[in-house]
Coordinates of C-alpha atoms in Angstrom, one line a residue:
X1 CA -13.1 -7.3 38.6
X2 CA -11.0 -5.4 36.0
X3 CA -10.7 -1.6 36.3
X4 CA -12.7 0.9 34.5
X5 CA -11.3 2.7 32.0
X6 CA -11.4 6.4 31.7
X7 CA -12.6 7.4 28.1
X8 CA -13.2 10.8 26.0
X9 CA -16.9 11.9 25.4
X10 CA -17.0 9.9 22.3
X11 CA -15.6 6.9 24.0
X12 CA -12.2 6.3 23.1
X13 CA -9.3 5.5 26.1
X14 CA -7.7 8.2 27.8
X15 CA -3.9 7.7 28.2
X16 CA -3.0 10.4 30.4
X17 CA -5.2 12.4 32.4
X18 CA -2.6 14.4 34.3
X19 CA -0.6 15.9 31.7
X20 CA -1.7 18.0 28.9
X21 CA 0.4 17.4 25.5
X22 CA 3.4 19.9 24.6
X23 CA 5.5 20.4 22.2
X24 CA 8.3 19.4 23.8
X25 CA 9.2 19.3 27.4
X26 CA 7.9 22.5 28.7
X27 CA 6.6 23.8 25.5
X28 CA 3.4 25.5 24.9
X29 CA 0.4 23.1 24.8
X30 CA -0.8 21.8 21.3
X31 CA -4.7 22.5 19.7
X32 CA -4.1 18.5 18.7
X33 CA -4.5 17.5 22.1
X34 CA -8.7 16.8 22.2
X35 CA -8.9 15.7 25.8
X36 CA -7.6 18.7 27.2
X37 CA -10.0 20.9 24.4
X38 CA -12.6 18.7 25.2
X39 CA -12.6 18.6 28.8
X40 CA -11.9 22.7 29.0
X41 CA -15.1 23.1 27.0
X42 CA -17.4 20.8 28.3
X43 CA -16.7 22.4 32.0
X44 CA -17.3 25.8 30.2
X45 CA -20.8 24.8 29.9
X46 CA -21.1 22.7 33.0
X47 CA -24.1 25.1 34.0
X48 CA -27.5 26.1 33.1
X49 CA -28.7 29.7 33.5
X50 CA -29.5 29.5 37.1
X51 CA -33.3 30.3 38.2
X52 CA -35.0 33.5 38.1
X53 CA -36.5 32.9 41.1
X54 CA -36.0 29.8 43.5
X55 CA -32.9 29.8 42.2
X56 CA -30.9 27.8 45.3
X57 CA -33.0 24.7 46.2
X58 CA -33.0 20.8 47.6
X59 CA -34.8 17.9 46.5
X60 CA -35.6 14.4 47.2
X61 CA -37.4 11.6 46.1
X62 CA -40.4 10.1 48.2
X63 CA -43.9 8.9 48.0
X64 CA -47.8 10.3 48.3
X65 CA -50.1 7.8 49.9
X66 CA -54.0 8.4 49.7
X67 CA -55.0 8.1 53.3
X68 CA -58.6 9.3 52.5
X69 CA -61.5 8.8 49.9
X70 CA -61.8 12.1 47.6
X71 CA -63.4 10.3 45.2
X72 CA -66.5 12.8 45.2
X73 CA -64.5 15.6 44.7
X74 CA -61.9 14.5 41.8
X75 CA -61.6 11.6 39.2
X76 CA -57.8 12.3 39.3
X77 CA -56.3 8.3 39.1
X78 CA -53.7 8.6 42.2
X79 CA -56.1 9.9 44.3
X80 CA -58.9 7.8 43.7
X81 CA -58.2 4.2 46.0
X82 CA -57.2 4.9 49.7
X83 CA -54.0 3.1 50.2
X84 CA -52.7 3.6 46.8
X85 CA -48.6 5.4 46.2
X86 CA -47.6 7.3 44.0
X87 CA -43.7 8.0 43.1
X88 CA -43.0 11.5 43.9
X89 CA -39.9 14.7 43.8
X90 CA -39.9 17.7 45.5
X91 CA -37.7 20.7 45.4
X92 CA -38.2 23.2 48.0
X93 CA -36.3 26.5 47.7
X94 CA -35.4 30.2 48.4
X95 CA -37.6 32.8 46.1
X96 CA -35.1 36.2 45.8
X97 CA -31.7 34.8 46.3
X98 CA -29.2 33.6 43.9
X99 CA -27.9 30.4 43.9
X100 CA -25.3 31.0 45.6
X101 CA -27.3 32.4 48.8
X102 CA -27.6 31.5 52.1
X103 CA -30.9 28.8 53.2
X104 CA -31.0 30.3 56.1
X105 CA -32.6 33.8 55.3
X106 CA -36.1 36.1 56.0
X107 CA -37.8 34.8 52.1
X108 CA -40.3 32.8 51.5
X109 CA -39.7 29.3 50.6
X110 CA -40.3 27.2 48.0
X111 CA -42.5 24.2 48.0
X112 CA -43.1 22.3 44.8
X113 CA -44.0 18.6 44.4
X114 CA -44.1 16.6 41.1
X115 CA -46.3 13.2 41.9
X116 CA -45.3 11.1 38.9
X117 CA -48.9 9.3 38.2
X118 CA -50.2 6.9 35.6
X119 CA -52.0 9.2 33.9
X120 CA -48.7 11.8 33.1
X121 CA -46.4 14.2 35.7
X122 CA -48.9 16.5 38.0
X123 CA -46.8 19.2 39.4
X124 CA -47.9 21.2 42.2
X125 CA -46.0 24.1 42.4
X126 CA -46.7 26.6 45.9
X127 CA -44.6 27.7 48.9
X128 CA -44.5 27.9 52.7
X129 CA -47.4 30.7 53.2
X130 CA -50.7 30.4 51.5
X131 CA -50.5 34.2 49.7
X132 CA -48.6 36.0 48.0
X133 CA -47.6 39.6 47.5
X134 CA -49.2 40.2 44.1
X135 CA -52.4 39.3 42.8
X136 CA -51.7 40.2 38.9
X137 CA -49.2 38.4 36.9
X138 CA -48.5 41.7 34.8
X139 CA -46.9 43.2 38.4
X140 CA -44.6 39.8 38.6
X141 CA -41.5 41.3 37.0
X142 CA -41.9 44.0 38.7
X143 CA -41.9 42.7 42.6
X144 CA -39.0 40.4 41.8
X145 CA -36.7 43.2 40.2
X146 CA -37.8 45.3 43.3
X147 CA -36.8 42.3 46.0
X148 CA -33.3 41.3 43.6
X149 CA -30.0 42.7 44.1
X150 CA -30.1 46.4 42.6
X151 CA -28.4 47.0 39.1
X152 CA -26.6 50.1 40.6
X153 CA -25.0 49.3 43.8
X154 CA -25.7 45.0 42.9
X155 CA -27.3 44.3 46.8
X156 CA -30.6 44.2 47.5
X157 CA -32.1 47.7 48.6
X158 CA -34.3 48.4 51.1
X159 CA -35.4 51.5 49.1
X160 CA -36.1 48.9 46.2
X161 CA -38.1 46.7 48.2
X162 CA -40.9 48.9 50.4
X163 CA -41.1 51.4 47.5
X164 CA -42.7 48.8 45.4
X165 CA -44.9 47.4 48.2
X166 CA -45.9 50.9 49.4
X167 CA -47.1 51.0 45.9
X168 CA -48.8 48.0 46.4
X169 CA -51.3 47.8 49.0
X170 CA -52.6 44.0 48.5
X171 CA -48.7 43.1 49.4
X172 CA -49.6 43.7 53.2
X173 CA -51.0 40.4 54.2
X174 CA -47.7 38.2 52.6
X175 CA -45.6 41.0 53.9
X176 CA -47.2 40.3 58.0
X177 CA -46.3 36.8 57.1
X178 CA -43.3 37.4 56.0
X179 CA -41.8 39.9 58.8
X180 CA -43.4 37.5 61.3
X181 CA -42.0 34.2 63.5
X182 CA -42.7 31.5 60.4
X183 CA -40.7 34.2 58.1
X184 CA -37.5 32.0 58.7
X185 CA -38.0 28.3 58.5
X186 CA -35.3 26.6 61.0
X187 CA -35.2 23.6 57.9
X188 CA -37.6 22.7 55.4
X189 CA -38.2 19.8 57.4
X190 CA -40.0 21.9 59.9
X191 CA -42.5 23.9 57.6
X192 CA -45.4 23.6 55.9
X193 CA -46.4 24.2 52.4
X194 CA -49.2 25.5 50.6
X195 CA -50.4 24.8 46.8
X196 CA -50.8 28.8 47.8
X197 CA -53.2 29.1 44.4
X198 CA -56.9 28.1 44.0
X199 CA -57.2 25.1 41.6
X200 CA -59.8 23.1 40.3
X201 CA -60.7 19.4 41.2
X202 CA -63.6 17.5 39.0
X203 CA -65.5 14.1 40.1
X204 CA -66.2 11.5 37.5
X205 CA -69.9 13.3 37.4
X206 CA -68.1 16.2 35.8
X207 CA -69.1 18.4 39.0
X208 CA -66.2 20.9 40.0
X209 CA -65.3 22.1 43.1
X210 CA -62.1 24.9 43.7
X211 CA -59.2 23.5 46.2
X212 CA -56.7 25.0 48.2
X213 CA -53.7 22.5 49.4
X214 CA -52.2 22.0 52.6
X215 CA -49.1 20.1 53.2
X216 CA -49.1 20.2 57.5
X217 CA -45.4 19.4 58.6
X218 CA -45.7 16.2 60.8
X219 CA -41.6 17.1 62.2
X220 CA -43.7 20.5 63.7
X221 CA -42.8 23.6 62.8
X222 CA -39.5 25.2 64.2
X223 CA -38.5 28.6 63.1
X224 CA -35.3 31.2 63.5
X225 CA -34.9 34.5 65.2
X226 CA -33.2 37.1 62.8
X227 CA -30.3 36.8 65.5
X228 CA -30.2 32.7 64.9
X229 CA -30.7 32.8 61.5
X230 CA -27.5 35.5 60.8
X231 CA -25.2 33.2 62.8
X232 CA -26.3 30.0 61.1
X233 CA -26.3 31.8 57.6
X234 CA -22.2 32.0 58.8
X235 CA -21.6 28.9 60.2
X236 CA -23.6 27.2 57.6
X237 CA -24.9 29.0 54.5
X238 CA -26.0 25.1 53.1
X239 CA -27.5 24.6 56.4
X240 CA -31.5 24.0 55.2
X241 CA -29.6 21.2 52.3
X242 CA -27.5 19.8 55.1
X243 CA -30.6 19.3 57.4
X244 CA -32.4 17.7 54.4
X245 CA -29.5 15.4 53.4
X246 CA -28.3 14.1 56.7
X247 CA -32.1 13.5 57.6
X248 CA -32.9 11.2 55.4
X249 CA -29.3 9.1 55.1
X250 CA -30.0 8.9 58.9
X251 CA -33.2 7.2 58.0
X252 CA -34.9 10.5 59.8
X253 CA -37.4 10.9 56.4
X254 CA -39.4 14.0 56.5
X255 CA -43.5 13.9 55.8
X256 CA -46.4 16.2 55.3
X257 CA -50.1 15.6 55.9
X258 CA -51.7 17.2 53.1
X259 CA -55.4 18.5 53.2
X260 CA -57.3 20.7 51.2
X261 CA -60.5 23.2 51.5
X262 CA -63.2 22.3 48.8
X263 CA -65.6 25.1 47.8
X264 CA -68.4 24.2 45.1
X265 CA -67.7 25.8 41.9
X266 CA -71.3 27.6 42.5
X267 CA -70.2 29.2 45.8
X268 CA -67.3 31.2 44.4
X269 CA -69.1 34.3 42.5
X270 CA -71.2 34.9 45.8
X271 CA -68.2 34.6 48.3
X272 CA -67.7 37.7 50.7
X273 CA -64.0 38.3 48.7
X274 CA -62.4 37.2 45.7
X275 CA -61.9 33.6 46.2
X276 CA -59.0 33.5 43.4
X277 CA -57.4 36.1 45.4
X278 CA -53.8 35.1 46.1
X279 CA -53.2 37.5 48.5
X280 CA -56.0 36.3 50.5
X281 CA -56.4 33.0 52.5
X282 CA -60.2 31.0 52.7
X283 CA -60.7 30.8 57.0
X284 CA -61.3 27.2 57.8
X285 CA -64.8 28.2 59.4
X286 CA -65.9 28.8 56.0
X287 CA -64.2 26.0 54.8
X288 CA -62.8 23.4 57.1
X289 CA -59.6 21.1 56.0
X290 CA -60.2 17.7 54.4
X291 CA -57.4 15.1 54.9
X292 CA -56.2 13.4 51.6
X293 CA -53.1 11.5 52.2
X294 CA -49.4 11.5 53.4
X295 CA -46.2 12.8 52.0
X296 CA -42.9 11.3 52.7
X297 CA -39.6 11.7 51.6
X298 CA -37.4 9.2 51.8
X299 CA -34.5 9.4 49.1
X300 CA -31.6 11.8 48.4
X301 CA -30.7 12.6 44.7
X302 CA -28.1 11.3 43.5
X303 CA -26.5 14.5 41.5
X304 CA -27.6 17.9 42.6
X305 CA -27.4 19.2 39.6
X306 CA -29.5 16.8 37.2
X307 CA -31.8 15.9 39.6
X308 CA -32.2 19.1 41.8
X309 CA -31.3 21.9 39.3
X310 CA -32.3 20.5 36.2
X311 CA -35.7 19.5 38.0
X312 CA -38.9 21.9 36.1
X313 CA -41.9 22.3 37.6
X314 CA -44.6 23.6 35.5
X315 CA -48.3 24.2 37.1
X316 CA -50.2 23.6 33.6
X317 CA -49.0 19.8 33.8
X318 CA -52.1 18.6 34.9
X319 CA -53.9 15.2 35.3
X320 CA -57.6 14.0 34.2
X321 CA -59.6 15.2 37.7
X322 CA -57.4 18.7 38.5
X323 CA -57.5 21.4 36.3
X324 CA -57.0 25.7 36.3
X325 CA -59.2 28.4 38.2
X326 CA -59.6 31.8 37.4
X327 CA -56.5 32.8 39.6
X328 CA -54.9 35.4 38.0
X329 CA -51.7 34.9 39.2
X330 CA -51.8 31.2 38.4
X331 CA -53.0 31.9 34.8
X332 CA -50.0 33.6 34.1
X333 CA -47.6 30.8 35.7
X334 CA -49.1 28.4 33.5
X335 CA -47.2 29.9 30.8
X336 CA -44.2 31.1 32.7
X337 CA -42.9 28.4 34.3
X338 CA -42.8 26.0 31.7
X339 CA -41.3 29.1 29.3
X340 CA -38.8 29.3 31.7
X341 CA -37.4 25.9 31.4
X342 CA -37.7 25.6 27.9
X343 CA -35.1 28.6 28.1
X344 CA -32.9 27.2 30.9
X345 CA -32.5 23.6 29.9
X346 CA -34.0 23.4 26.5
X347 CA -37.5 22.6 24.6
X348 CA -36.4 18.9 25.1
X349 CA -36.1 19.3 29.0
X350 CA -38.8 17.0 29.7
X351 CA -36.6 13.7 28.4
X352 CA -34.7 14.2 31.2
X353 CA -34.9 11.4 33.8
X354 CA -36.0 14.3 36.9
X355 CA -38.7 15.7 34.7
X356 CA -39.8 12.9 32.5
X357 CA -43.1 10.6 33.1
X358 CA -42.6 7.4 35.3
X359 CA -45.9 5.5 35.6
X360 CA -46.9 6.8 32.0
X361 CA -45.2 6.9 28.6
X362 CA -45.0 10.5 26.6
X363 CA -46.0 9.8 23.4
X364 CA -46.7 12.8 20.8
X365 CA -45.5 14.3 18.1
X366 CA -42.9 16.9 19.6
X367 CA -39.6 16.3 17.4
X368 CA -36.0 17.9 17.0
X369 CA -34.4 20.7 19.0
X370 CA -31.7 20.8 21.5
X371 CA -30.8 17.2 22.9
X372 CA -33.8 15.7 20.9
X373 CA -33.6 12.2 22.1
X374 CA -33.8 9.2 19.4
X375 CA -35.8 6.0 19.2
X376 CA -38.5 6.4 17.3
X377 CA -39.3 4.2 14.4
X378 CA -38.2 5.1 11.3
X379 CA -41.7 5.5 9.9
X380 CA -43.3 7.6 12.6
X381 CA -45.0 10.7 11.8
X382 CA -44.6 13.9 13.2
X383 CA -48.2 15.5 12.2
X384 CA -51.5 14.8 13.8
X385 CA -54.4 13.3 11.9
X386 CA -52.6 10.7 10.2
X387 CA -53.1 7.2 8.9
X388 CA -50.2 5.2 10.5
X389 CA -51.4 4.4 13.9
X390 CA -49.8 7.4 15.7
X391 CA -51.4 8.3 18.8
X392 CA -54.9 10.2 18.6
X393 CA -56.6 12.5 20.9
X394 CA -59.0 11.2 23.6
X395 CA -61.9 13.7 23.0
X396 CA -62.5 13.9 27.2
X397 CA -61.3 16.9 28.9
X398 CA -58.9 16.9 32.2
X399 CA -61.3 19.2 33.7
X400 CA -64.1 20.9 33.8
X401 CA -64.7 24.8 31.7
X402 CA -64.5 27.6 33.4
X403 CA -67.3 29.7 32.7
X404 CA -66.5 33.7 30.6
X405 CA -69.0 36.1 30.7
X406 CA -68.1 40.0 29.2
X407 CA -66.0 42.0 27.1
X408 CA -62.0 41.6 26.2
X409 CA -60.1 44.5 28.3
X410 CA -57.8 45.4 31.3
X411 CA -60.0 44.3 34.3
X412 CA -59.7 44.6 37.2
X413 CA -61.0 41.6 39.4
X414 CA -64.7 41.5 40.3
X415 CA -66.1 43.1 43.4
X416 CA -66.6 41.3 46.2
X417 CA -68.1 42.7 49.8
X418 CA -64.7 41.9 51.4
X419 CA -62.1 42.9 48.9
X420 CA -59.8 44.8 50.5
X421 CA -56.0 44.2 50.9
X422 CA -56.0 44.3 54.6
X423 CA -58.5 43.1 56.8
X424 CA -56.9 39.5 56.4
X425 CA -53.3 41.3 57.3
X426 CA -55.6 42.8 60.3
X427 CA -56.6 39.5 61.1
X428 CA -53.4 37.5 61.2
X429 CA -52.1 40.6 63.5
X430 CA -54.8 40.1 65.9
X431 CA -54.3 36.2 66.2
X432 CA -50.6 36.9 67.5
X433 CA -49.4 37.1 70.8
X434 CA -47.9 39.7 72.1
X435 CA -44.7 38.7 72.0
X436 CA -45.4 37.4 68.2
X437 CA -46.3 41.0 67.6
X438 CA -43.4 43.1 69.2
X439 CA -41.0 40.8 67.2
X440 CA -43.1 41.3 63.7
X441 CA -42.7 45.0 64.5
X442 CA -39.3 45.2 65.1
X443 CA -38.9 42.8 61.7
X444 CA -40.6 45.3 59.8
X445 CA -39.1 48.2 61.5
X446 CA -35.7 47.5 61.1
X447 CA -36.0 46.8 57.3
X448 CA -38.6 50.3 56.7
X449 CA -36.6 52.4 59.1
X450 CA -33.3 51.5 56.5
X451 CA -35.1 53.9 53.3
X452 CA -34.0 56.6 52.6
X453 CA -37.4 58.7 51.0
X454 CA -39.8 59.7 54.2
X455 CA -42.9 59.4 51.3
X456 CA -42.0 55.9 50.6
X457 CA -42.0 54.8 54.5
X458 CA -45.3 56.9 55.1
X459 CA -47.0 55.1 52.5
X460 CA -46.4 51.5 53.8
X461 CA -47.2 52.9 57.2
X462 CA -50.5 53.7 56.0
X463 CA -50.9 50.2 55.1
X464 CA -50.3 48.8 58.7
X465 CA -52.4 51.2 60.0
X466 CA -55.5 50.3 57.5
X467 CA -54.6 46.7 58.8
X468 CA -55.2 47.1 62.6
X469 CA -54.4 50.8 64.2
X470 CA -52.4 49.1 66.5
X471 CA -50.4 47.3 64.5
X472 CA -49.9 50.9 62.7
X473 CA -49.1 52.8 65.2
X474 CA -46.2 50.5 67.0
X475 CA -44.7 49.7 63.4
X476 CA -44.6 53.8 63.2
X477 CA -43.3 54.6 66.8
X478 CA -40.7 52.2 65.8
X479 CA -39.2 53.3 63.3
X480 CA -39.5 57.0 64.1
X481 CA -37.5 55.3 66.9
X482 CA -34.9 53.8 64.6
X483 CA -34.4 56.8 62.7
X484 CA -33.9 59.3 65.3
X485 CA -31.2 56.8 66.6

């Protein structure tokens, strides 16, 4: 077997790849010499912006299996025959860190699958807790800038971080979850994930029912202290990637049971609270989980970085059968996320192998840009009519319309008899042990009891308090504590 060669980007033989070219021996380097110019550049812009948010992730490659019939519920192909696979990636993730952070910190994770079906990439795009601390996609910005690292002092500030959820009172039931035991995942092998939003599923009658998902970690879940977590942040800052990685090369691969909660369309405008509420969670007495199918991963990437970093995850790419609810938080991430790709890694970020359709071919009339692949014929259009055979619309909707009733404005979600932002935060509290609860309250103590305005920590203790007075008044007798130490 003869040995490879080593070539320039454009493919011609490299000569020497340990010395740079001089003028003379010694001498200052020359302009001529395009393989050092070429290789100084190209590792200039080795990297993409980094993420926003989720910006330090892992990924692998698996499968979906349909262990269930759905079929009354959604028309969506790789759902509909129990039995059947379906290629699929997922990338879980930190949300406030930078990509260089540690895995092993108090965040919420990341959990975001794209199943790669005949009818086009579904991407289902949630995290580890079923809410979230906003409700309204215009406070987004906000809550991230407040949870990032400060432009000022460039950490992330306690100050920064209870002000804005003292200002926000529907933050109270994410924050229990987040200051509580599961707030630190020991691996993402050992967590569950939630599609977090409601969506929309439609049967081949056209009947539409609103669906939560469940992804139930079959490893069990396993979680950190804040004392375990801190030492393996410094032993191992990779340590959630290195659990993923040498799992599955051991042949140890990670899987998830997912189920959903299906309410009828026609049950959601008389539900006791919002049920497009992402800071609320539907109790399974109302609405018991379904089992659907079977989630296992069983393949590392093969390049971080095209495969894992260049992955995008968009929650409008949806397939005939699944479709948008009135979520407000999920309306806005149908433009976001895809916008914030198309920024990243390009408008053409979709030809890449991670992101591009498997089971189905992409065929439209999207043309030029950054990295605009070639192929086409010669004589294919780019417009839509036309008369040369291009491809045509299909004339049958994905999903189902959601019904508008009103005038344009600045609303503010419709009234339910249970919306408030803290009986569900009351509730998680009061299914707790009590050793669950002394350790949420010292989680939430030790970060409140750090700010420096007494307003701003009054303010979020009024939100404890409106949860359960318990829980109130031990989060406030400990950080008085705290302080006065």
């Amino acid at each position: 077997m003869s040995q490879r060669v080593l070539t320039t980007e454009s493919g011609a033989p490299v000569a020497d790849n340990q010395n740079s070219a001089s003028a003379g021996v010694g001498g200052p380097l020359l302009i001529q010499d395009q393989h050092l110019l070429e290789k100084l550049a190209r590792f200039n812009r080795e990297r993409v912006p980094e993420r926003v948010v989720h910006a330090r992730g892992s990924g692998a490659y698996g499968h979906f299996e349909v262990t269930d019939d759905v079929t009354g519920f959604t028309h969506a192909d790789f759902l509909d025959t129990v039995g059947k696979r379906t290629e699929v990636f997922v990338r879980f993730s930190t949300v406030a860190d930078s990509l260089g952070g540690a895995d092993a910190v108090r965040d919420p994770r990341g959990f975001a699958v794209k199943f790669y079906t005949r009818e086009g990439n579904y991407d289902l795009v949630g995290n580890n807790t079923p809410v979230f601390f906003v409700k309204d996609p215009v406070k987004f910005p906000d809550f991230i800038h407040s949870q990032k690292r400060d432009p000022f002092t460039g950490r992330q500030e306690p100050d920064n971080v209870w002000d804005f959820w003292g200002h926000s009172p529907e933050a109270t039931h994410q924050v229990t979850w987040l200051m509580g035991d599961r707030g630190i995942p020991a691996s993402y092998r050992h967590m569950d994930g939630f599609g977090s939003h409601t969506y929309q599923w439609t049967n081949s009658k056209g009947e539409a029912y609103y669906v939560k998902y469940h992804f139930k970690t079959n490893q069990g879940i396993r979680c950190l202290s804040a004392e375990q977590a801190a030492e393996t942040a410094g032993q191992d800052p990779a340590s959630h990637q290195t659990d993923l990685l040498q799992a599955i090369e051991r042949g140890v691969h990670p899987s998830w049971t997912l189920h959903v909660q299906l309410m009828p369309a026609a049950e959601a405008a008389g539900y006791r609270f919002n049920p497009f509420d992402l800071t609320k969670v539907w109790p399974h007495q109302d609405y018991p989980l379904r089992r659907v199918g079977r989630l296992v991963l069983d393949r590392n990437p093969d390049d971080i970085f095209a495969e894992v970093e260049q992955a995008a995850f968009a929650p409008n790419n949806f397939v005939p059968g699944i479709g948008p609810s009135p979520d407000k938080m999920l309306q806005g991430r149908l433009f976001a996320y895809a916008d914030a790709q198309r920024y990243r890694l390009g408008v053409n970020h979709t030809h890449l192998a991670v992101n591009a359709p498997r089971a189905a071919r992409a065929d439209n009339y999207g043309r030029d840009g950054l990295m605009a692949a070639a192929g086409r014929s010669r004589y294919a259009k780019n417009y839509e009519p036309n008369s040369y055979d291009g491809p045509v619309e299909t004339g049958r909707p994905l999903f189902a319309p959601l019904p508008v009733s009103g005038h344009t404005g600045t609303h503010e979600a419709p009234a339910h008899t249970k919306d408030d932002d803290f009986f569900q935060a009351g509730e998680l509290y009061r299914l707790m042990t009590e050793d669950e609860r002394k350790r949420l309250v010292a989680n939430i103590a030790g970060g409140l009891s750090q700010v420096s305005r007494e307003d701003v920590v009054e303010r979020n203790l009024a939100h404890f308090h409106a949860a359960d007075p318990e829980y109130g008044r031990r989060v406030a007798e400990a950080v008085h504590a705290l302080r006065e130490d």
